[in-house]
Coordinates of C-alpha atoms in Angstrom, one line a residue:
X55 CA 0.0 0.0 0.0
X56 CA 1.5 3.3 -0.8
X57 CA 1.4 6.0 1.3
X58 CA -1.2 8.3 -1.4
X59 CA -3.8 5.3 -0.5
X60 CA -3.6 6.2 3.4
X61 CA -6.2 8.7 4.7
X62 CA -4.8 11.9 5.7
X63 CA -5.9 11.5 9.4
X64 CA -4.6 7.6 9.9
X65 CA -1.1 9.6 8.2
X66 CA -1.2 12.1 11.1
X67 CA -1.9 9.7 13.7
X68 CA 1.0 6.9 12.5
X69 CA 3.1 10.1 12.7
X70 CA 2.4 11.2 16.3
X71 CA 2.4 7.8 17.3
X72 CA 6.2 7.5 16.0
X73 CA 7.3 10.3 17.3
X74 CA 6.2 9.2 20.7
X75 CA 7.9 6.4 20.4
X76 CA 11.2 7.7 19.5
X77 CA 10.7 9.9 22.7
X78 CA 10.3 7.6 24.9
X79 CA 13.3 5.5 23.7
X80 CA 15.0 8.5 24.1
X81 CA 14.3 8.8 27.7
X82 CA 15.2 4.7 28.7
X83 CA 18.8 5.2 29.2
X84 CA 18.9 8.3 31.5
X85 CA 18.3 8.3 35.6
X86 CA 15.2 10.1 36.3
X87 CA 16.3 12.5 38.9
X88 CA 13.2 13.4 41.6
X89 CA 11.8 16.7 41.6
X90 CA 12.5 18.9 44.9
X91 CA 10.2 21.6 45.2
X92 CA 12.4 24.5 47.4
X93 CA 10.0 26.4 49.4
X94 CA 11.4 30.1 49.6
X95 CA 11.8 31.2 53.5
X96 CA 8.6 33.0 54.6
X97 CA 8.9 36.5 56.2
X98 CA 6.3 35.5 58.5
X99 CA 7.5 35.4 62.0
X100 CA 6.7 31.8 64.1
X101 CA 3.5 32.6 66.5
X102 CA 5.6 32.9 70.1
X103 CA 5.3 30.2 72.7
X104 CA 3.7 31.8 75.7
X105 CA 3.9 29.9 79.1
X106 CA 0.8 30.1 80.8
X107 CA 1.4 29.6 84.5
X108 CA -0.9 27.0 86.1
X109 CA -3.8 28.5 87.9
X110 CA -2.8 28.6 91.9
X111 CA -5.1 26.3 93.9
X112 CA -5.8 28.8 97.0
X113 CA -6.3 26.4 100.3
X114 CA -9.4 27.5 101.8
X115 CA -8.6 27.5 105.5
X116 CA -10.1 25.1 107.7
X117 CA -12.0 26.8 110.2
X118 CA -10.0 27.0 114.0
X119 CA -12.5 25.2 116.6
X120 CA -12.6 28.0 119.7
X121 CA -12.3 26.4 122.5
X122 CA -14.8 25.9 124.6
X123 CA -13.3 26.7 128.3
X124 CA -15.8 25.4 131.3
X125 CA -16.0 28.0 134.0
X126 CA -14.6 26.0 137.2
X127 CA -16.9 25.4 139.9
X128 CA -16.8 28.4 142.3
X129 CA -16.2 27.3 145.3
X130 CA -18.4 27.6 148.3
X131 CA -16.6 30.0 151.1
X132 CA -16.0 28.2 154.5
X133 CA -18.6 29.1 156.8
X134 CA -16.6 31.0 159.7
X135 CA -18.0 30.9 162.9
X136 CA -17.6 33.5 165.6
X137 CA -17.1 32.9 169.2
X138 CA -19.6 33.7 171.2
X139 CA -18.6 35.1 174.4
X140 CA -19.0 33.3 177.8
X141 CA -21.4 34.8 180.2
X142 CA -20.0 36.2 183.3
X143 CA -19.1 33.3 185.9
X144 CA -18.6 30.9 182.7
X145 CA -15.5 29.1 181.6
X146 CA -14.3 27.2 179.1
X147 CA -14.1 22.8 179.3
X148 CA -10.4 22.6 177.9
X149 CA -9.9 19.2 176.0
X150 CA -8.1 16.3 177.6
X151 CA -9.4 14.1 175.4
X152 CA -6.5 11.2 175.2
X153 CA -4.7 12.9 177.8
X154 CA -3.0 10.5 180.8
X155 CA -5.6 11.0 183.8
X156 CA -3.0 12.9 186.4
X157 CA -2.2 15.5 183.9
X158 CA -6.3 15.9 182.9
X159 CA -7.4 16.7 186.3
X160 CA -4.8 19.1 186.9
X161 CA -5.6 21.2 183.7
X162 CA -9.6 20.7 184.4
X163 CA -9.1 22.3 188.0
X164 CA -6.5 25.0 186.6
X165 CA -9.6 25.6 184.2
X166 CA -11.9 26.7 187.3
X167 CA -14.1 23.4 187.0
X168 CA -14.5 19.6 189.0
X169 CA -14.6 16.5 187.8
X170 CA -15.9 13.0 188.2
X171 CA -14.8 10.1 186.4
X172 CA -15.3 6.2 185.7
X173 CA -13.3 3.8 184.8
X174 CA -13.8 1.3 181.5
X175 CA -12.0 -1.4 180.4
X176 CA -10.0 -0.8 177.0
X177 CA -7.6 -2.8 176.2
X178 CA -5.7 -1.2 173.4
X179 CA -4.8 2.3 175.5
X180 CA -2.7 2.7 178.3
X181 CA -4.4 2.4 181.5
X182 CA -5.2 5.7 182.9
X183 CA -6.2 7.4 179.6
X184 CA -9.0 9.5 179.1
X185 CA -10.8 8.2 176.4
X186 CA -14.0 10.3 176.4
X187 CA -15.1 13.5 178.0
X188 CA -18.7 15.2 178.7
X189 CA -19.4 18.1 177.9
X190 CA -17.3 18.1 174.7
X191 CA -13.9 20.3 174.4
X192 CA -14.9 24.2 174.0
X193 CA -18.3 23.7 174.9
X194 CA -18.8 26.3 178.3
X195 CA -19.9 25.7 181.7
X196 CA -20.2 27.8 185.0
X197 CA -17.2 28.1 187.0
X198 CA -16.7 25.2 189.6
X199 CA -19.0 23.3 187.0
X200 CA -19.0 19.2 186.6
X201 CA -16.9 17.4 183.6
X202 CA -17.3 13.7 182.8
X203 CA -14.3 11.8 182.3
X204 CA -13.9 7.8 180.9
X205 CA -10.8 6.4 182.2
X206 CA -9.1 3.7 180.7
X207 CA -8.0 0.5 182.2
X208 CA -6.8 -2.4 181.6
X209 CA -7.1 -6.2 182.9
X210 CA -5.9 -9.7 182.5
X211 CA -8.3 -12.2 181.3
X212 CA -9.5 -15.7 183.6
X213 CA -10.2 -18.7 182.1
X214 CA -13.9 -19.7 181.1
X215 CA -13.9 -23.6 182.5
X216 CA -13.6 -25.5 185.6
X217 CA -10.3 -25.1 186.5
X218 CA -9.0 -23.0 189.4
X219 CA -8.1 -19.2 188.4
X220 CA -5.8 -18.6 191.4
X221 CA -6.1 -15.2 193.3
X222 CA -3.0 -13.3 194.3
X223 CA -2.7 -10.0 196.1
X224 CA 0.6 -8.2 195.3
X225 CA -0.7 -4.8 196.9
X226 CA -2.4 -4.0 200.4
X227 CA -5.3 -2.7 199.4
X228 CA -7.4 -2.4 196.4
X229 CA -9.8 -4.9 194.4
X230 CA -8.6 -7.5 191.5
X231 CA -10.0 -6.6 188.4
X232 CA -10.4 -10.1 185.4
X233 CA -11.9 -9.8 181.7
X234 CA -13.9 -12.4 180.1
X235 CA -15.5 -12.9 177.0
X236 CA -18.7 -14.3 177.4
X237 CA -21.9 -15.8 175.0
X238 CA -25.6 -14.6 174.9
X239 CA -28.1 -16.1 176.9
X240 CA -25.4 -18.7 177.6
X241 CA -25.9 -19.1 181.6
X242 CA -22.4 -19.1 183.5
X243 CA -21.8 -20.4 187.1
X244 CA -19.2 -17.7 188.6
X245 CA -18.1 -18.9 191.9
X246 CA -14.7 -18.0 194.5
X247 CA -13.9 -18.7 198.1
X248 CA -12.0 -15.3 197.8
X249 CA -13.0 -14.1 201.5
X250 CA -12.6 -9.7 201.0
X251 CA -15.5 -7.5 199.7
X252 CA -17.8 -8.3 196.9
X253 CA -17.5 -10.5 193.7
X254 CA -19.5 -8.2 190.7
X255 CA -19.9 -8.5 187.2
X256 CA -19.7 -5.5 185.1
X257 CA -20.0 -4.8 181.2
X258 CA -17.0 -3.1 179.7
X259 CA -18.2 0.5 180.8
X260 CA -18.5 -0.5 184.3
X261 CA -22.3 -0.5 184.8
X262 CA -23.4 -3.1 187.5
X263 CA -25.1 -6.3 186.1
X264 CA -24.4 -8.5 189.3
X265 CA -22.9 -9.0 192.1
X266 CA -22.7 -11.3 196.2
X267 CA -21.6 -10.6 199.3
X268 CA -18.3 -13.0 199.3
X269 CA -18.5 -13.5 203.1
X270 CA -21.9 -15.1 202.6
X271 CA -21.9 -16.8 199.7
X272 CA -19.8 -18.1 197.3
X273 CA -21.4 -18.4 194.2
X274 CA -24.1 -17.0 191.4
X275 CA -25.5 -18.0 188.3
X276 CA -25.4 -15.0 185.9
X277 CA -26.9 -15.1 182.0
X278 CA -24.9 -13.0 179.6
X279 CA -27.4 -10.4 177.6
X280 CA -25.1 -10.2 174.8
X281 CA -22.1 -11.9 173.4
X282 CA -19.1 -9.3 174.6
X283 CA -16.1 -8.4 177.3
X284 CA -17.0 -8.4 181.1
X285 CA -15.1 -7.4 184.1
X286 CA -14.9 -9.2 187.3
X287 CA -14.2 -7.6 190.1
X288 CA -13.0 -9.0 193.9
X289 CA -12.8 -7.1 196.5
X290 CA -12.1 -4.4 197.9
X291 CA -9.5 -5.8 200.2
X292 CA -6.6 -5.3 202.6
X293 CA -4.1 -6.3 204.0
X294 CA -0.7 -5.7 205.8
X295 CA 2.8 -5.1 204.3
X296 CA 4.1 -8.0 206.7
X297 CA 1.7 -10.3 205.1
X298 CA 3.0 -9.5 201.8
X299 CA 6.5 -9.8 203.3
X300 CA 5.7 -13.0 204.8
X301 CA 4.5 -14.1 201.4
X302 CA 7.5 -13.0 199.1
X303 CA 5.2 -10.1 197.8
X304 CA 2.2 -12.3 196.5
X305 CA -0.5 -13.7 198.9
X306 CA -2.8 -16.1 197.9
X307 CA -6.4 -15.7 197.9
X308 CA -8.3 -17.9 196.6
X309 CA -9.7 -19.4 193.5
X310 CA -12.3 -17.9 190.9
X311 CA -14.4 -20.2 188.4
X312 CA -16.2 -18.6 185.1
X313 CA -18.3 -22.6 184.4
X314 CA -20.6 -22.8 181.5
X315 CA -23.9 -24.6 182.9
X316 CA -25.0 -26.7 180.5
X317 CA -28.8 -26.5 179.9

């Protein structure tokens, strides 16, 4: 086919098509080298980095709880007591209260008063101890006035059975003076040939429960009211120093017997 029989626009497309070709063979042997795109510096300055501080967490404060201070209690003033004069003629009882009985009586009659006393059986003081007074210390009475006094003594005890409590007299006159500790409404036979005085029974503050004649009899049966301390007393009796002296300083008396009775 010669080239007069080809159409005019199959002869222009062959020809483009050719020349592509040869370009592109063209192109096959060479490196194809990337394309940088260089971005020209910008006049626009960078935005400034501002450091915003942190927002400062204020503490609230906690409240202070006031204290609460209690009043203390007020305290009560002492009552104080004025003396009340004496009337005329009047004096005032001192206290001897614990004092030795020789030393009582002596301050009592400096004092301007008298005094009686009894005595009762205590045996954790001292014999001759006063161990209560009446009327009480500071109290007033009329001059040459009475005071009470409770004199201590003290006493061995005798022996509640059937044996012989023997009976010695060491002094020349006087009475003998025994403790014993006795039951309620348990009935006691108290018997002695001791041949002086009286044989009585007394409670510990020396009142009078019983008591014979020992020159005409020799015995009695007493009942104890109450379970407690009781003072026999013989006597009173006397004698002469020579009969002490004859005796070596102890003459016998007797015997005393503190004998349940069975019921």
């Amino acid at each position: 086919m010669s080239l007069t029989h080809i159409p005019v626009r199959r002869l222009l497309l062959l020809t483009a098509l050719s020349l592509a070709a040869s370009a592109c063979a063209g192109l096959a042997g060479e490196p194809i080298e990337p394309t940088v795109e260089v971005i020209p510096p910008s006049d626009t300055p960078k935005p400034t980095e501002t450091n915003t501080p942190e927002p400062t967490s204020t503490a609230t404060p906690v409240p202070t709880a006031t204290p609460s201070l209690t009043p203390l209690p007020t305290a009560t003033p002492t009552a104080t007591f004025t003396k009340t004069p004496l009337p005329a003629g009047w004096v005032e009882v001192p206290d001897v209260i614990g004092m030795y009985y020789r030393d009582a009586r002596n301050l009592i009659i400096r004092s301007g008063l008298n005094f009686v006393y009894r005595d009762v059986l205590d045996l954790d003081l001292p014999t001759g101890t006063i161990l209560i007074q009446n009327p009480f210390p500071g109290s007033g009475k009329p001059a040459g006035g009475l005071v009470f006094l409770f004199r201590t003594f003290q006493a061995p005890p005798a022996l509640v059975n059937t044996i012989c409590y023997p009976l010695r007299l060491i002094n020349t006159g006087g009475r003998l003076l025994y403790y014993v500790d006795l039951e309620q409404d348990q009935m006691y036979e108290i018997r002695t040939d001791f041949k002086y005085g009286q044989t009585s029974i007394f409670d510990s503050q020396m009142f009078l429960l019983e008591s014979f004649v020992n020159s005409k009899t020799d015995t009695v049966d007493f009942v104890a009211p109450y379970t407690a301390r009781y003072v026999l007393a013989l006597g009173p009796f006397s004698i002469t120093q020579r009969d002490l002296d004859n005796s070596n300083g102890a003459v016998n008396a007797g015997c005393l017997y503190v004998i349940p009775v069975e019921a």
